[in-house]
């Protein structure tokens, strides 16, 4: 456990010294801030509902997560430090979990930054804080699953931009699973079958103030599966 947290600490320090981290955070806050201003300040909705701006926050994760995860393993491969890391007393499982925990630390910062918007909205009226609370939990769980996908993509190449592109494509596919297919016949059946696996479809219950066990388990399962895939990819590289 101590070695796992040592890896996590090392990765968090790397985040703090990487310009890409600050670029990703700046892009996230700039774009979500602009969308918040457009949808809440300029539009001035008749009801005070955090869900009016939450969708914009979610969509930005598709672009920011690949930037935050692309270097986690790809940079080790590029610099050749993976050989030193993999021959150390730390197991591959501890390494990957430590890197994933560091990514969750960055995700927590994003989620905390997102709380600025409901706080601002609360100055203009009464918010449903139960809904805000469950939405924030859902946002973190959704982001955790996306971070695991990004970590997996980072194990597939030594080029960070290639890892970011693969991560973006994978996230986009999972994001839009409930949009595939049509409204009739076999296409409608396909869409109905794919919808439970969509990242966004599983988020709906959180925005209704509910903590659905099936949705929580879905995000935990996706994160665990892609973390396991990441471990297996690195293990294979270790024994080549």
mmCIF file of C-alpha atoms in Angstrom:
data_model
loop_
_atom_site.group_PDB
_atom_site.id
_atom_site.type_symbol
_atom_site.label_atom_id
_atom_site.label_comp_id
_atom_site.label_asym_id
_atom_site.label_seq_id
_atom_site.Cartn_x
_atom_site.Cartn_y
_atom_site.Cartn_z
ATOM 1 C CA UNK A 1 0.000 0.000 0.000
ATOM 2 C CA UNK A 2 2.855 2.382 0.803
ATOM 3 C CA UNK A 3 4.435 1.751 -2.602
ATOM 4 C CA UNK A 4 1.088 2.355 -4.305
ATOM 5 C CA UNK A 5 0.738 5.761 -2.663
ATOM 6 C CA UNK A 6 4.357 6.551 -3.514
ATOM 7 C CA UNK A 7 3.514 6.041 -7.204
ATOM 8 C CA UNK A 8 0.396 8.181 -6.760
ATOM 9 C CA UNK A 9 2.413 10.972 -5.143
ATOM 10 C CA UNK A 10 5.005 10.842 -7.930
ATOM 11 C CA UNK A 11 2.289 11.147 -10.569
ATOM 12 C CA UNK A 12 0.576 14.028 -8.774
ATOM 13 C CA UNK A 13 3.885 15.874 -8.670
ATOM 14 C CA UNK A 14 4.342 15.159 -12.381
ATOM 15 C CA UNK A 15 0.908 16.664 -13.009
ATOM 16 C CA UNK A 16 1.941 19.822 -11.160
ATOM 17 C CA UNK A 17 5.090 20.169 -13.293
ATOM 18 C CA UNK A 18 3.416 19.425 -16.634
ATOM 19 C CA UNK A 19 2.201 22.435 -18.691
ATOM 20 C CA UNK A 20 -0.465 20.253 -20.310
ATOM 21 C CA UNK A 21 -2.196 19.959 -16.933
ATOM 22 C CA UNK A 22 -2.630 23.714 -16.609
ATOM 23 C CA UNK A 23 -3.644 23.982 -20.252
ATOM 24 C CA UNK A 24 -6.336 21.317 -19.758
ATOM 25 C CA UNK A 25 -7.619 22.991 -16.574
ATOM 26 C CA UNK A 26 -7.639 26.397 -18.285
ATOM 27 C CA UNK A 27 -9.529 25.045 -21.302
ATOM 28 C CA UNK A 28 -12.024 23.292 -19.036
ATOM 29 C CA UNK A 29 -12.745 26.374 -16.926
ATOM 30 C CA UNK A 30 -12.783 28.738 -19.896
ATOM 31 C CA UNK A 31 -15.197 26.704 -21.993
ATOM 32 C CA UNK A 32 -17.484 25.689 -19.124
ATOM 33 C CA UNK A 33 -17.444 29.304 -17.918
ATOM 34 C CA UNK A 34 -18.428 30.603 -21.353
ATOM 35 C CA UNK A 35 -21.197 28.019 -21.652
ATOM 36 C CA UNK A 36 -22.398 28.869 -18.132
ATOM 37 C CA UNK A 37 -22.504 32.553 -19.028
ATOM 38 C CA UNK A 38 -24.393 31.816 -22.240
ATOM 39 C CA UNK A 39 -26.940 29.406 -20.765
ATOM 40 C CA UNK A 40 -27.541 31.080 -17.415
ATOM 41 C CA UNK A 41 -26.559 34.757 -17.565
ATOM 42 C CA UNK A 42 -27.531 35.655 -21.141
ATOM 43 C CA UNK A 43 -30.405 33.199 -21.516
ATOM 44 C CA UNK A 44 -31.754 33.918 -18.007
ATOM 45 C CA UNK A 45 -33.980 30.844 -17.591
ATOM 46 C CA UNK A 46 -37.243 31.148 -15.704
ATOM 47 C CA UNK A 47 -36.280 28.305 -13.338
ATOM 48 C CA UNK A 48 -33.173 27.830 -11.228
ATOM 49 C CA UNK A 49 -31.894 24.362 -12.056
ATOM 50 C CA UNK A 50 -28.283 23.135 -11.945
ATOM 51 C CA UNK A 51 -29.074 20.686 -14.748
ATOM 52 C CA UNK A 52 -29.305 23.623 -17.166
ATOM 53 C CA UNK A 53 -25.514 23.958 -17.075
ATOM 54 C CA UNK A 54 -24.490 20.455 -16.007
ATOM 55 C CA UNK A 55 -24.677 19.030 -19.530
ATOM 56 C CA UNK A 56 -22.029 21.483 -20.717
ATOM 57 C CA UNK A 57 -19.733 20.451 -17.888
ATOM 58 C CA UNK A 58 -20.106 16.789 -18.847
ATOM 59 C CA UNK A 59 -19.370 17.353 -22.522
ATOM 60 C CA UNK A 60 -16.111 19.152 -21.720
ATOM 61 C CA UNK A 61 -14.787 16.027 -19.996
ATOM 62 C CA UNK A 62 -14.611 14.257 -23.369
ATOM 63 C CA UNK A 63 -11.971 16.779 -24.453
ATOM 64 C CA UNK A 64 -10.161 17.325 -21.148
ATOM 65 C CA UNK A 65 -9.773 13.716 -19.945
ATOM 66 C CA UNK A 66 -7.578 12.646 -22.920
ATOM 67 C CA UNK A 67 -5.265 15.593 -22.210
ATOM 68 C CA UNK A 68 -4.946 14.631 -18.553
ATOM 69 C CA UNK A 69 -4.366 10.917 -19.122
ATOM 70 C CA UNK A 70 -2.333 10.791 -22.343
ATOM 71 C CA UNK A 71 1.047 11.032 -20.579
ATOM 72 C CA UNK A 72 0.412 8.610 -17.705
ATOM 73 C CA UNK A 73 2.005 5.569 -19.353
ATOM 74 C CA UNK A 74 2.929 6.792 -22.838
ATOM 75 C CA UNK A 75 5.533 9.144 -21.382
ATOM 76 C CA UNK A 76 7.164 6.233 -19.544
ATOM 77 C CA UNK A 77 7.407 4.291 -22.810
ATOM 78 C CA UNK A 78 8.771 7.304 -24.711
ATOM 79 C CA UNK A 79 11.499 8.113 -22.190
ATOM 80 C CA UNK A 80 12.383 4.464 -21.592
ATOM 81 C CA UNK A 81 11.742 4.816 -17.852
ATOM 82 C CA UNK A 82 9.183 2.019 -18.048
ATOM 83 C CA UNK A 83 12.008 -0.548 -17.854
ATOM 84 C CA UNK A 84 13.273 0.952 -14.598
ATOM 85 C CA UNK A 85 9.746 1.166 -13.234
ATOM 86 C CA UNK A 86 8.790 -2.376 -14.194
ATOM 87 C CA UNK A 87 11.952 -3.883 -12.731
ATOM 88 C CA UNK A 88 11.452 -2.091 -9.411
ATOM 89 C CA UNK A 89 9.938 -3.826 -6.348
ATOM 90 C CA UNK A 90 6.596 -2.185 -7.170
ATOM 91 C CA UNK A 91 4.165 -4.497 -8.971
ATOM 92 C CA UNK A 92 2.462 -3.502 -12.217
ATOM 93 C CA UNK A 93 -0.874 -3.524 -10.419
ATOM 94 C CA UNK A 94 0.398 -1.048 -7.816
ATOM 95 C CA UNK A 95 1.877 1.146 -10.543
ATOM 96 C CA UNK A 96 -1.336 1.326 -12.556
ATOM 97 C CA UNK A 97 -3.586 1.813 -9.537
ATOM 98 C CA UNK A 98 -1.258 4.554 -8.291
ATOM 99 C CA UNK A 99 -1.428 6.323 -11.654
ATOM 100 C CA UNK A 100 -5.208 5.938 -11.689
ATOM 101 C CA UNK A 101 -5.501 7.440 -8.194
ATOM 102 C CA UNK A 102 -3.412 10.403 -9.345
ATOM 103 C CA UNK A 103 -5.790 10.864 -12.276
ATOM 104 C CA UNK A 104 -8.698 10.765 -9.823
ATOM 105 C CA UNK A 105 -6.965 13.514 -7.855
ATOM 106 C CA UNK A 106 -7.025 15.722 -10.955
ATOM 107 C CA UNK A 107 -10.638 14.750 -11.567
ATOM 108 C CA UNK A 108 -11.500 15.851 -8.032
ATOM 109 C CA UNK A 109 -10.031 19.271 -8.820
ATOM 110 C CA UNK A 110 -12.230 19.503 -11.932
ATOM 111 C CA UNK A 111 -15.327 18.530 -9.959
ATOM 112 C CA UNK A 112 -14.559 21.061 -7.223
ATOM 113 C CA UNK A 113 -14.071 23.761 -9.862
ATOM 114 C CA UNK A 114 -17.468 22.822 -11.332
ATOM 115 C CA UNK A 115 -19.098 23.518 -7.950
ATOM 116 C CA UNK A 116 -18.502 27.226 -8.568
ATOM 117 C CA UNK A 117 -21.493 27.272 -10.933
ATOM 118 C CA UNK A 118 -24.210 26.024 -8.543
ATOM 119 C CA UNK A 119 -22.758 28.317 -5.867
ATOM 120 C CA UNK A 120 -23.154 31.305 -8.205
ATOM 121 C CA UNK A 121 -26.661 30.157 -9.132
ATOM 122 C CA UNK A 122 -27.629 29.934 -5.461
ATOM 123 C CA UNK A 123 -27.220 33.712 -5.149
ATOM 124 C CA UNK A 124 -30.201 34.154 -7.473
ATOM 125 C CA UNK A 125 -32.620 31.828 -5.716
ATOM 126 C CA UNK A 126 -33.105 28.503 -3.988
ATOM 127 C CA UNK A 127 -31.375 25.464 -5.478
ATOM 128 C CA UNK A 128 -32.238 21.815 -4.931
ATOM 129 C CA UNK A 129 -29.007 20.885 -3.135
ATOM 130 C CA UNK A 130 -29.920 17.204 -2.985
ATOM 131 C CA UNK A 131 -29.973 17.200 -6.774
ATOM 132 C CA UNK A 132 -26.681 19.111 -6.861
ATOM 133 C CA UNK A 133 -25.118 16.629 -4.421
ATOM 134 C CA UNK A 134 -26.164 13.535 -6.387
ATOM 135 C CA UNK A 135 -25.175 15.191 -9.676
ATOM 136 C CA UNK A 136 -21.688 15.920 -8.329
ATOM 137 C CA UNK A 137 -21.344 12.291 -7.170
ATOM 138 C CA UNK A 138 -22.460 11.152 -10.624
ATOM 139 C CA UNK A 139 -20.040 13.577 -12.265
ATOM 140 C CA UNK A 140 -17.136 12.135 -10.270
ATOM 141 C CA UNK A 141 -18.130 8.532 -11.004
ATOM 142 C CA UNK A 142 -18.585 9.271 -14.707
ATOM 143 C CA UNK A 143 -15.219 11.043 -14.742
ATOM 144 C CA UNK A 144 -13.558 8.107 -12.949
ATOM 145 C CA UNK A 145 -14.767 5.708 -15.639
ATOM 146 C CA UNK A 146 -13.495 8.111 -18.312
ATOM 147 C CA UNK A 147 -10.117 8.428 -16.579
ATOM 148 C CA UNK A 148 -9.770 4.624 -16.586
ATOM 149 C CA UNK A 149 -10.498 4.585 -20.331
ATOM 150 C CA UNK A 150 -7.907 7.330 -20.838
ATOM 151 C CA UNK A 151 -5.346 5.392 -18.799
ATOM 152 C CA UNK A 152 -5.932 2.333 -20.970
ATOM 153 C CA UNK A 153 -5.442 4.398 -24.130
ATOM 154 C CA UNK A 154 -2.158 5.690 -22.709
ATOM 155 C CA UNK A 155 -0.802 2.129 -22.506
ATOM 156 C CA UNK A 156 -1.301 1.536 -26.236
ATOM 157 C CA UNK A 157 1.337 3.911 -27.598
ATOM 158 C CA UNK A 158 4.496 5.754 -26.646
ATOM 159 C CA UNK A 159 3.212 8.870 -28.411
ATOM 160 C CA UNK A 160 1.106 11.062 -26.174
ATOM 161 C CA UNK A 161 -0.954 12.607 -28.972
ATOM 162 C CA UNK A 162 -1.767 9.174 -30.365
ATOM 163 C CA UNK A 163 -2.904 8.096 -26.903
ATOM 164 C CA UNK A 164 -5.048 11.230 -26.622
ATOM 165 C CA UNK A 165 -6.686 10.553 -29.998
ATOM 166 C CA UNK A 166 -7.431 6.914 -29.098
ATOM 167 C CA UNK A 167 -8.805 8.015 -25.739
ATOM 168 C CA UNK A 168 -11.029 10.631 -27.377
ATOM 169 C CA UNK A 169 -12.396 8.094 -29.882
ATOM 170 C CA UNK A 170 -13.122 5.510 -27.170
ATOM 171 C CA UNK A 171 -14.820 8.105 -24.969
ATOM 172 C CA UNK A 172 -16.862 9.401 -27.881
ATOM 173 C CA UNK A 173 -18.049 5.885 -28.727
ATOM 174 C CA UNK A 174 -19.105 5.189 -25.128
ATOM 175 C CA UNK A 175 -20.645 8.657 -24.958
ATOM 176 C CA UNK A 176 -22.829 8.142 -28.011
ATOM 177 C CA UNK A 177 -23.788 4.480 -27.643
ATOM 178 C CA UNK A 178 -27.394 5.406 -26.912
ATOM 179 C CA UNK A 179 -27.513 7.405 -30.179
ATOM 180 C CA UNK A 180 -26.606 4.503 -32.451
ATOM 181 C CA UNK A 181 -29.426 2.854 -34.311
ATOM 182 C CA UNK A 182 -32.799 4.247 -35.304
ATOM 183 C CA UNK A 183 -36.389 4.405 -34.178
ATOM 184 C CA UNK A 184 -37.848 1.358 -35.899
ATOM 185 C CA UNK A 185 -37.122 -2.320 -36.521
ATOM 186 C CA UNK A 186 -33.695 -3.803 -35.957
ATOM 187 C CA UNK A 187 -32.098 -0.381 -35.508
ATOM 188 C CA UNK A 188 -34.419 0.434 -32.612
ATOM 189 C CA UNK A 189 -33.656 -2.941 -31.038
ATOM 190 C CA UNK A 190 -29.924 -2.289 -31.410
ATOM 191 C CA UNK A 191 -30.274 1.123 -29.801
ATOM 192 C CA UNK A 192 -32.286 -0.358 -26.937
ATOM 193 C CA UNK A 193 -29.583 -2.977 -26.381
ATOM 194 C CA UNK A 194 -26.717 -0.462 -26.487
ATOM 195 C CA UNK A 195 -28.319 2.237 -24.347
ATOM 196 C CA UNK A 196 -27.536 0.637 -20.937
ATOM 197 C CA UNK A 197 -23.831 0.728 -21.850
ATOM 198 C CA UNK A 198 -23.799 4.446 -22.628
ATOM 199 C CA UNK A 199 -21.860 6.704 -20.266
ATOM 200 C CA UNK A 200 -24.452 9.463 -20.520
ATOM 201 C CA UNK A 201 -27.575 7.305 -20.247
ATOM 202 C CA UNK A 202 -26.401 5.995 -16.887
ATOM 203 C CA UNK A 203 -25.975 9.551 -15.641
ATOM 204 C CA UNK A 204 -29.666 10.464 -15.879
ATOM 205 C CA UNK A 205 -30.679 9.047 -12.493
ATOM 206 C CA UNK A 206 -28.057 11.190 -10.718
ATOM 207 C CA UNK A 207 -29.572 14.342 -12.244
ATOM 208 C CA UNK A 208 -32.932 13.333 -10.768
ATOM 209 C CA UNK A 209 -31.550 13.249 -7.240
ATOM 210 C CA UNK A 210 -31.296 9.448 -7.154
ATOM 211 C CA UNK A 211 -28.370 7.179 -6.354
ATOM 212 C CA UNK A 212 -29.245 4.116 -8.395
ATOM 213 C CA UNK A 213 -27.209 1.060 -7.414
ATOM 214 C CA UNK A 214 -27.144 -0.271 -10.986
ATOM 215 C CA UNK A 215 -25.758 3.012 -12.343
ATOM 216 C CA UNK A 216 -23.139 3.237 -9.596
ATOM 217 C CA UNK A 217 -22.098 -0.353 -10.313
ATOM 218 C CA UNK A 218 -21.893 0.391 -14.037
ATOM 219 C CA UNK A 219 -19.343 3.190 -13.557
ATOM 220 C CA UNK A 220 -17.366 1.154 -11.021
ATOM 221 C CA UNK A 221 -17.335 -1.821 -13.424
ATOM 222 C CA UNK A 222 -16.203 0.251 -16.408
ATOM 223 C CA UNK A 223 -13.404 1.823 -14.345
ATOM 224 C CA UNK A 224 -12.320 -1.569 -12.972
ATOM 225 C CA UNK A 225 -12.400 -3.253 -16.403
ATOM 226 C CA UNK A 226 -10.301 -0.621 -18.157
ATOM 227 C CA UNK A 227 -7.904 -0.516 -15.221
ATOM 228 C CA UNK A 228 -7.567 -4.294 -15.568
ATOM 229 C CA UNK A 229 -7.036 -3.934 -19.345
ATOM 230 C CA UNK A 230 -4.300 -1.378 -18.647
ATOM 231 C CA UNK A 231 -2.558 -3.734 -16.233
ATOM 232 C CA UNK A 232 -2.715 -6.586 -18.750
ATOM 233 C CA UNK A 233 -1.260 -4.452 -21.573
ATOM 234 C CA UNK A 234 1.662 -3.298 -19.428
ATOM 235 C CA UNK A 235 2.237 -6.852 -18.131
ATOM 236 C CA UNK A 236 2.522 -8.108 -21.700
ATOM 237 C CA UNK A 237 5.071 -5.408 -22.502
ATOM 238 C CA UNK A 238 6.979 -6.353 -19.358
ATOM 239 C CA UNK A 239 7.506 -9.955 -20.471
ATOM 240 C CA UNK A 240 8.398 -9.247 -24.088
#
